[in-house]
Amino acid sequence: EAGVTQFPSHSVIEKGQTVTLRCDPISGHDNLYWYRRVMGKEIKFLLHFVKESKQDESGMPNNRFLAERTGGTYSTLKVQPAELEDSGVYFCASSRDQGTNSPLHFGNGTRLTVT
Amino acid sequence: GQNIDQPTEMTATEGAIVQINCTYQTSGFNGLFWYQQHAGEAPTFLSYNVLDGLEEKGRFSSFLSRSKGYSYLLLKELQMKDSASYLCAVSDFNKFYFGSGTKLNVKP
């Protein structure tokens, strides 16, 4: 089966611009997660979709971040306007089961650099 | 709050055995995962422990002690391709919490 795919792999934007990241989960995986890793720090949870519904968005840093999953398939994460501290690697992950005893399948991540 | 600690970096020799430790303090516990991540690639699932004891999977084994909030990943017969970051992650029924990762350098 195809894995989790993310686009773009890299993005360099200026402060104040907008960037949209896309994630295509593994087919059939209802659970989709966004995580972020800032340089030198741990991978941190952003939010969790079950199908098209936001199950938990407690990790979203502020209202400059907007995630959507219309139709319950792929998801987008928009940052608008971007700030310097938004730089990092944004990972998407999916899992088949809702319980957190199922391993996450990660994409390769999008490396975002805000200058 | 949630806290997961693991060493930042370790170095070992090809063919040797290395143990990567992870200690955790979380409000809930529904399992501990180990992931391997090569530079620029996705973290990939290695092992899962929910009960105390040792889980063996080929050259890799993972141990869990829930009472001590402690786990380790044991890598045997190290190969150069094992050079990567190893992430410890704890699930607490609602979400996953990750450690900062241990960068393992395998030398010839």
Coordinates of C-alpha atoms in Angstrom, one line a residue:
Chain A
E1 CA 0.0 0.0 0.0
A2 CA 1.1 3.6 -0.6
G3 CA 2.4 5.3 2.5
V4 CA 1.6 8.7 3.8
T5 CA 2.6 11.4 1.4
Q6 CA 3.2 15.1 2.1
F7 CA 3.7 18.0 -0.3
P8 CA 5.8 20.0 -0.6
S9 CA 8.9 18.4 0.9
H10 CA 10.5 21.8 1.4
S11 CA 9.1 25.3 1.5
V12 CA 10.9 28.6 2.0
I13 CA 8.7 31.7 2.5
E14 CA 9.1 35.2 3.9
K15 CA 7.6 36.3 7.1
G16 CA 4.0 37.4 6.6
Q17 CA 3.4 35.1 3.6
T18 CA 1.0 32.2 3.5
V19 CA 1.9 28.5 3.1
T20 CA -0.4 25.5 2.6
L21 CA 0.9 22.0 3.4
R22 CA -0.9 18.9 2.1
C23 CA -1.1 15.4 3.5
D24 CA -2.5 12.3 1.8
P25 CA -2.9 9.6 4.4
I26 CA -2.9 5.9 3.8
S27 CA -6.1 4.8 2.1
G28 CA -8.6 3.6 4.6
H29 CA -7.0 5.4 7.6
D30 CA -9.7 7.5 9.2
N31 CA -7.3 9.0 11.7
L32 CA -5.0 11.8 10.6
Y33 CA -2.6 13.7 12.7
W34 CA -0.4 16.7 12.3
Y35 CA 2.8 17.1 14.3
R36 CA 5.6 19.6 14.2
R37 CA 9.3 19.4 15.1
V38 CA 11.1 22.6 15.8
M39 CA 14.9 22.3 15.5
G40 CA 16.4 20.5 18.5
K41 CA 13.1 19.9 20.1
E42 CA 10.7 16.9 20.3
I43 CA 7.9 16.2 17.9
K44 CA 4.8 17.9 19.2
F45 CA 1.2 17.2 18.5
L46 CA -0.8 19.8 16.6
L47 CA -4.2 18.2 15.9
H48 CA -6.1 15.0 15.2
F49 CA -8.8 14.3 12.6
V50 CA -11.2 11.4 12.6
K51 CA -12.5 11.3 9.1
E52 CA -13.5 15.0 8.4
S53 CA -14.0 16.0 12.0
K54 CA -11.4 17.6 14.3
Q55 CA -11.1 15.2 17.3
D56 CA -8.5 17.3 19.1
E57 CA -6.9 20.5 18.1
S58 CA -5.4 21.4 21.5
G59 CA -1.9 21.5 20.0
M60 CA -2.5 24.2 17.5
P61 CA -0.2 27.1 18.5
N62 CA -2.5 30.0 17.6
N63 CA -5.2 31.1 15.1
R64 CA -2.6 31.6 12.3
F65 CA -2.8 27.8 11.8
L66 CA -5.9 26.3 10.1
A67 CA -6.3 22.6 9.3
E68 CA -8.9 21.1 7.1
R69 CA -9.9 17.7 5.9
T70 CA -12.9 18.1 3.7
G71 CA -14.3 14.8 2.6
G72 CA -12.3 12.9 5.1
T73 CA -9.5 12.1 2.7
Y74 CA -6.5 14.4 2.3
S75 CA -5.8 17.2 4.8
T76 CA -4.3 20.7 4.4
L77 CA -2.5 22.8 7.0
K78 CA -2.4 26.5 6.3
V79 CA -0.2 29.0 8.1
Q80 CA -1.2 32.6 7.5
P81 CA 0.6 34.9 8.1
A82 CA 3.8 32.9 8.7
E83 CA 6.2 34.0 11.5
L84 CA 9.8 33.1 12.0
E85 CA 9.0 30.7 14.9
D86 CA 6.9 28.6 12.6
S87 CA 10.0 27.2 11.0
G88 CA 10.4 23.5 11.5
V89 CA 9.4 20.1 10.0
Y90 CA 5.7 19.4 9.8
F91 CA 4.8 15.7 9.9
C92 CA 1.5 14.1 9.0
A93 CA 0.7 10.7 10.3
S94 CA -2.3 8.4 9.9
S95 CA -3.6 5.3 11.6
R96 CA -6.4 2.9 10.9
D97 CA -7.7 2.5 14.5
Q98 CA -8.8 5.3 16.7
G99 CA -7.2 4.0 19.9
T100 CA -3.8 5.2 20.7
N101 CA -2.4 1.7 20.8
S102 CA -2.1 1.7 17.0
P103 CA 1.2 2.8 15.6
L104 CA 1.3 6.0 13.6
H105 CA 2.4 5.9 9.9
F106 CA 4.3 9.0 9.2
G107 CA 5.0 11.0 6.0
N108 CA 8.4 12.3 5.2
G109 CA 7.4 15.7 6.5
T110 CA 7.5 19.2 5.0
R111 CA 10.5 21.3 6.0
L112 CA 9.2 24.9 6.4
T113 CA 11.7 27.8 6.6
V114 CA 10.3 31.2 7.3
T115 CA 12.9 34.0 6.6
Chain B
G1 CA 2.6 17.9 32.4
Q2 CA 4.0 15.3 30.1
N3 CA 7.7 14.5 30.2
I4 CA 9.7 12.0 28.1
D5 CA 13.5 11.9 28.5
Q6 CA 16.0 10.0 26.4
P7 CA 19.8 10.6 25.8
T8 CA 20.6 13.1 23.0
E9 CA 23.3 11.1 21.3
M10 CA 25.1 7.7 21.5
T11 CA 27.9 6.1 19.7
A12 CA 28.5 2.4 19.2
T13 CA 30.6 0.1 17.1
E14 CA 29.4 -2.1 14.3
G15 CA 28.5 -5.6 15.5
A16 CA 28.0 -4.5 19.1
I17 CA 24.9 -4.2 21.3
V18 CA 23.5 -0.8 22.3
Q19 CA 20.7 0.1 24.8
I20 CA 18.8 3.3 24.4
N21 CA 16.9 4.3 27.5
C22 CA 13.6 6.3 27.9
T23 CA 11.9 7.5 31.0
Y24 CA 8.5 9.0 31.0
Q25 CA 6.0 10.8 33.2
T26 CA 2.5 11.2 31.6
S27 CA -0.9 11.7 33.0
G28 CA -2.1 8.5 31.4
F29 CA -0.6 5.5 29.8
N30 CA -1.8 3.4 26.9
G31 CA 1.4 2.1 25.5
L32 CA 5.0 3.0 24.6
F33 CA 6.3 3.1 21.0
W34 CA 9.8 3.2 19.5
Y35 CA 10.3 4.7 16.1
Q36 CA 13.4 4.9 13.9
Q37 CA 14.1 8.0 11.9
H38 CA 16.8 8.4 9.3
A39 CA 17.7 11.9 8.4
G40 CA 15.2 13.5 6.1
E41 CA 12.9 10.6 6.2
A42 CA 9.7 9.6 8.0
P43 CA 9.8 8.0 11.5
T44 CA 9.0 4.3 11.1
F45 CA 7.5 2.1 13.7
L46 CA 9.8 -0.3 15.4
S47 CA 8.0 -1.7 18.5
Y48 CA 5.1 -1.3 20.9
N49 CA 4.9 -2.2 24.6
V50 CA 1.8 -2.0 26.8
L51 CA 2.6 -4.6 29.4
D52 CA 5.7 -5.0 31.5
G53 CA 8.5 -7.1 30.0
L54 CA 10.5 -7.6 26.9
E55 CA 9.3 -7.7 23.4
E56 CA 11.7 -9.2 20.9
K57 CA 11.6 -8.5 17.1
G58 CA 14.7 -9.8 15.3
R59 CA 17.7 -7.7 16.2
F60 CA 15.6 -5.2 18.1
S61 CA 14.0 -5.7 21.5
S62 CA 12.1 -3.3 23.7
F63 CA 11.5 -3.5 27.4
L64 CA 8.9 -1.7 29.6
S65 CA 8.5 -1.2 33.3
R66 CA 5.3 0.8 34.0
S67 CA 5.9 1.1 37.7
K68 CA 9.3 2.8 37.0
G69 CA 8.1 4.8 34.0
Y70 CA 11.0 3.3 32.1
S71 CA 11.7 1.6 28.7
Y72 CA 14.7 0.7 26.7
L73 CA 15.3 -0.3 23.1
L74 CA 18.1 -2.9 22.6
L75 CA 19.8 -3.2 19.3
K76 CA 22.0 -6.2 18.7
E77 CA 24.5 -7.0 16.0
L78 CA 24.7 -3.3 15.1
Q79 CA 24.9 -2.5 11.4
M80 CA 26.0 0.8 9.8
K81 CA 22.4 1.2 8.5
D82 CA 21.2 1.4 12.1
S83 CA 22.7 4.9 12.3
A84 CA 19.6 7.0 12.8
S85 CA 17.5 8.8 15.5
Y86 CA 15.4 6.7 17.8
L87 CA 12.2 8.2 19.1
C88 CA 10.4 7.1 22.3
A89 CA 6.7 7.9 22.3
V90 CA 4.0 7.4 24.9
S91 CA 0.3 7.3 24.2
D92 CA -2.1 8.4 27.0
F93 CA -5.4 7.3 25.4
N94 CA -5.9 10.7 23.7
K95 CA -2.6 11.6 22.0
F96 CA 1.0 10.6 21.6
Y97 CA 3.9 12.3 23.3
F98 CA 7.4 12.1 21.9
G99 CA 10.8 12.4 23.4
S100 CA 13.5 14.5 21.6
G101 CA 15.0 11.4 20.1
T102 CA 18.4 9.7 20.5
K103 CA 20.8 10.1 17.6
L104 CA 22.8 6.8 17.3
N105 CA 26.1 6.8 15.5
V106 CA 27.4 3.4 14.4
K107 CA 31.1 3.4 13.7
P108 CA 33.1 0.7 11.8

